[in-house]
Coordinates of C-alpha atoms in Angstrom, one line a residue:
Chain A
A16 CA -11.7 -7.1 45.3
Q17 CA -10.3 -5.5 42.1
K18 CA -11.6 -2.1 41.3
I19 CA -11.0 0.6 38.9
T20 CA -11.7 4.3 39.8
Q21 CA -12.3 7.1 37.3
T22 CA -13.1 10.3 39.4
Q23 CA -13.7 12.6 36.6
P24 CA -17.2 12.1 35.2
G25 CA -16.6 14.7 32.4
M26 CA -13.8 17.0 31.2
F27 CA -13.4 19.8 28.6
V28 CA -10.3 20.5 26.8
Q29 CA -9.5 23.0 24.1
E30 CA -8.5 21.7 20.7
K31 CA -4.6 21.2 20.3
E32 CA -4.1 21.0 24.0
A33 CA -3.1 18.1 26.2
V34 CA -5.4 16.5 28.6
T35 CA -4.9 13.8 31.2
L36 CA -7.7 11.4 32.2
D37 CA -7.3 9.8 35.7
C38 CA -7.5 6.2 36.5
T39 CA -6.5 4.4 39.8
Y40 CA -6.9 0.8 40.4
D41 CA -7.0 -1.6 43.4
T42 CA -5.6 -5.1 43.1
S43 CA -3.7 -7.6 45.2
D44 CA -2.3 -9.3 42.1
Q45 CA 1.4 -8.7 41.2
S46 CA 0.7 -9.3 37.7
Y47 CA -2.0 -7.4 35.8
G48 CA -2.7 -5.4 32.7
L49 CA -4.3 -2.0 32.3
F50 CA -6.2 -0.9 29.2
W51 CA -7.8 2.3 28.0
Y52 CA -10.8 2.2 25.6
K53 CA -12.5 5.0 23.8
Q54 CA -16.2 4.9 23.2
P55 CA -17.5 7.6 20.7
S56 CA -21.2 8.6 20.6
S57 CA -21.7 5.8 18.0
G58 CA -21.0 3.3 20.7
E59 CA -18.3 1.0 19.7
M60 CA -15.3 0.3 21.9
I61 CA -12.0 1.2 20.5
F62 CA -8.9 -0.1 22.0
L63 CA -6.3 2.6 22.7
I64 CA -3.4 1.6 24.8
Y65 CA -2.1 -1.3 27.1
Q66 CA 0.3 -1.3 29.9
G67 CA 1.5 -4.6 31.7
S68 CA 2.3 -4.3 35.4
Y69 CA 5.9 -5.4 34.8
D70 CA 6.6 -3.0 31.8
E71 CA 9.2 -0.5 33.0
Q72 CA 8.5 2.0 30.3
N73 CA 5.3 3.9 30.0
A74 CA 3.2 2.7 27.0
T75 CA 2.8 5.2 24.1
E76 CA 0.6 4.9 20.9
G77 CA 0.7 7.8 18.6
R78 CA -1.0 10.7 20.7
Y79 CA -1.7 8.5 23.5
S80 CA 0.5 7.7 26.4
L81 CA -0.1 6.2 29.7
N82 CA 1.5 7.6 32.9
F83 CA 1.9 4.5 34.9
Q84 CA 2.7 5.0 38.5
K85 CA 2.8 1.5 40.1
A86 CA 3.4 2.6 43.7
R87 CA 0.4 5.0 43.5
K88 CA -1.7 2.5 41.6
S89 CA -2.5 5.0 39.0
A90 CA -2.7 4.6 35.2
N91 CA -3.7 7.9 33.7
L92 CA -4.2 8.4 30.1
V93 CA -2.5 11.4 28.5
I94 CA -3.9 12.7 25.0
S95 CA -1.6 15.1 23.4
A96 CA -2.7 17.7 20.8
S97 CA -6.5 17.0 21.3
Q98 CA -8.6 16.8 18.1
L99 CA -12.3 17.3 17.8
G100 CA -12.7 13.6 17.1
D101 CA -11.2 12.8 20.5
S102 CA -14.6 13.7 22.0
A103 CA -15.9 10.5 23.4
M104 CA -16.2 8.5 26.7
Y105 CA -12.9 6.9 27.9
F106 CA -12.8 3.8 30.0
C107 CA -10.0 2.5 32.0
A108 CA -9.9 -1.2 32.4
M109 CA -7.9 -3.9 34.2
R110 CA -7.5 -7.4 33.6
E111 CA -7.4 -9.8 36.6
G112 CA -4.0 -11.4 36.9
L113 CA -1.8 -12.8 34.2
Q114 CA -1.9 -16.4 35.2
G115 CA -5.7 -17.0 35.9
A116 CA -7.9 -19.0 33.8
T117 CA -9.9 -15.9 32.8
N118 CA -8.9 -12.5 31.2
K119 CA -12.1 -10.7 32.0
L120 CA -11.8 -7.0 32.0
I121 CA -13.1 -5.0 35.0
F122 CA -14.0 -1.3 33.8
G123 CA -14.2 2.0 35.6
T124 CA -17.2 4.3 35.1
G125 CA -15.6 6.4 32.4
T126 CA -14.9 9.9 31.7
L127 CA -16.7 12.0 29.0
L128 CA -14.2 14.2 27.2
A129 CA -15.6 17.1 25.2
V130 CA -12.8 18.8 22.9
Q131 CA -13.7 22.4 22.3
P132 CA -12.8 24.3 19.1
Chain B
D13 CA -12.8 -1.5 12.3
S14 CA -11.9 -4.1 15.0
G15 CA -12.6 -7.2 12.8
V16 CA -15.3 -8.5 15.2
T17 CA -18.8 -8.4 13.9
Q18 CA -22.0 -8.5 15.7
T19 CA -25.7 -8.9 14.6
P20 CA -28.1 -7.5 14.9
K21 CA -27.0 -3.9 15.5
H22 CA -30.4 -3.0 17.0
L23 CA -33.1 -5.2 18.6
I24 CA -36.4 -4.1 20.1
T25 CA -38.4 -6.7 21.7
A26 CA -41.1 -7.1 24.4
T27 CA -40.8 -8.4 28.0
G28 CA -41.0 -12.1 28.4
Q29 CA -39.5 -12.8 25.0
R30 CA -36.3 -14.5 23.9
V31 CA -33.5 -13.1 21.6
T32 CA -30.3 -14.2 20.3
L33 CA -27.2 -12.2 19.7
R34 CA -24.6 -13.2 17.3
C35 CA -20.8 -12.6 17.2
S36 CA -18.1 -13.5 14.8
P37 CA -14.7 -13.1 16.3
R38 CA -11.5 -11.7 14.3
S39 CA -10.1 -14.0 12.0
G40 CA -7.7 -16.6 13.8
D41 CA -9.1 -15.5 17.5
L42 CA -10.2 -18.5 19.5
S43 CA -11.4 -16.7 22.7
V44 CA -14.7 -14.7 22.9
Y45 CA -16.0 -12.5 25.7
W46 CA -19.4 -11.0 26.2
Y47 CA -20.0 -7.8 28.1
Q48 CA -23.1 -5.9 29.1
Q49 CA -23.2 -2.1 29.2
S50 CA -26.1 -0.5 31.0
L51 CA -26.7 2.8 32.5
D52 CA -26.9 1.5 36.1
Q53 CA -24.3 -1.2 36.0
G54 CA -21.8 0.2 33.7
L55 CA -19.6 -2.3 31.6
Q56 CA -19.9 -5.8 33.1
F57 CA -18.2 -9.1 32.0
L58 CA -20.7 -11.9 31.4
I59 CA -18.9 -14.9 30.0
Q60 CA -15.8 -16.1 28.2
Y61 CA -15.4 -18.9 25.8
Y62 CA -12.1 -20.4 24.4
N63 CA -12.2 -22.7 21.4
G64 CA -15.8 -23.7 22.1
E65 CA -15.4 -24.4 25.8
E66 CA -16.6 -22.1 28.6
R67 CA -13.8 -20.5 30.4
A68 CA -15.1 -18.1 32.8
K69 CA -18.3 -16.7 34.1
G70 CA -19.1 -13.3 35.4
N71 CA -22.3 -11.6 36.5
I72 CA -24.5 -13.5 33.9
L73 CA -28.1 -14.2 34.8
E74 CA -29.5 -17.7 34.7
R75 CA -31.9 -16.5 32.0
F76 CA -28.9 -15.8 29.9
S77 CA -26.8 -18.5 28.1
A78 CA -24.0 -18.5 25.5
Q79 CA -22.2 -20.9 23.4
Q80 CA -19.3 -20.9 20.9
F81 CA -19.7 -23.1 17.9
P82 CA -17.0 -25.0 15.9
D83 CA -16.6 -22.1 13.4
L84 CA -15.8 -19.9 16.6
H85 CA -18.8 -17.7 16.3
S86 CA -20.7 -17.2 19.5
E87 CA -24.2 -16.7 20.3
L88 CA -25.7 -15.0 23.5
N89 CA -29.2 -16.1 24.2
L90 CA -31.4 -13.9 26.5
S91 CA -34.8 -15.2 27.6
S92 CA -37.7 -14.1 29.7
L93 CA -36.5 -10.7 29.0
E94 CA -37.3 -8.0 31.5
L95 CA -37.0 -4.1 31.2
G96 CA -33.7 -4.0 33.0
D97 CA -32.0 -6.2 30.3
S98 CA -32.1 -3.1 28.0
A99 CA -28.5 -2.4 27.4
L100 CA -25.7 -2.5 24.9
Y101 CA -24.2 -6.0 24.6
F102 CA -20.6 -6.3 23.4
C103 CA -18.7 -9.2 22.1
A104 CA -14.9 -9.0 22.2
S105 CA -12.2 -11.5 20.9
S106 CA -8.6 -12.3 21.5
P107 CA -6.2 -14.9 20.0
R108 CA -6.0 -17.4 22.8
G109 CA -7.5 -15.7 25.8
G110 CA -3.9 -15.4 27.0
A111 CA -2.4 -13.3 29.6
V112 CA -1.0 -10.2 27.6
E113 CA -3.7 -10.1 24.9
T114 CA -5.8 -7.2 24.0
Q115 CA -9.5 -7.8 23.7
Y116 CA -10.8 -6.2 20.5
F117 CA -14.5 -5.3 20.7
G118 CA -17.4 -5.5 18.2
P119 CA -19.8 -2.6 17.5
G120 CA -22.2 -4.0 20.0
T121 CA -26.0 -4.9 19.8
R122 CA -28.4 -2.4 21.3
L123 CA -31.2 -4.1 23.0
L124 CA -34.4 -2.4 24.0
V125 CA -36.9 -4.3 25.9
L126 CA -40.4 -2.6 26.0

């Protein structure tokens, strides 16, 4: 069965430093997509970044980058130059296959990031 | 702002009652997804619709049902509510439910069953 594992329940980082949030996944599909979402205390889910299993380059979106290591089945999120507004829960998610009838997302348990001034 | 709207934002009701959650997808999106976020189960996929048709079902209870209307808005109906149904319910949308599309989430409806 497909599964997403986030082993860090919580993390602290100093403002302006970089931080890596870990995500490993398990799937037998050759084609899949990986996502990171941010959930601030207000509750909404904000899309951050996407990586397709066939993408050769690591995805980047502004201060967010995804360290994709396919052989190790890991898709870690790197946030550079942390800001106080980055304090939130971060979820890694995987979409089942790219050819299936559904595009449901499977989520990890999340990592709570606290940025300290 | 993702462009996905959900109403109401908060809902407090009693056990045994029925509620309806409403979602309007982003302009142009044909596919709608419903997710439940609870403390014990985390974020779980409930159901997906595409252009009015049910496309996939996840861990959705029989007491729950959904539909997508011709104008593409969707409603999630929760009946015979139990304390354990208290959760944050998200709607997400994507253009065609296709392979490489990002799902954009609405702000959620926070349901509290007393």
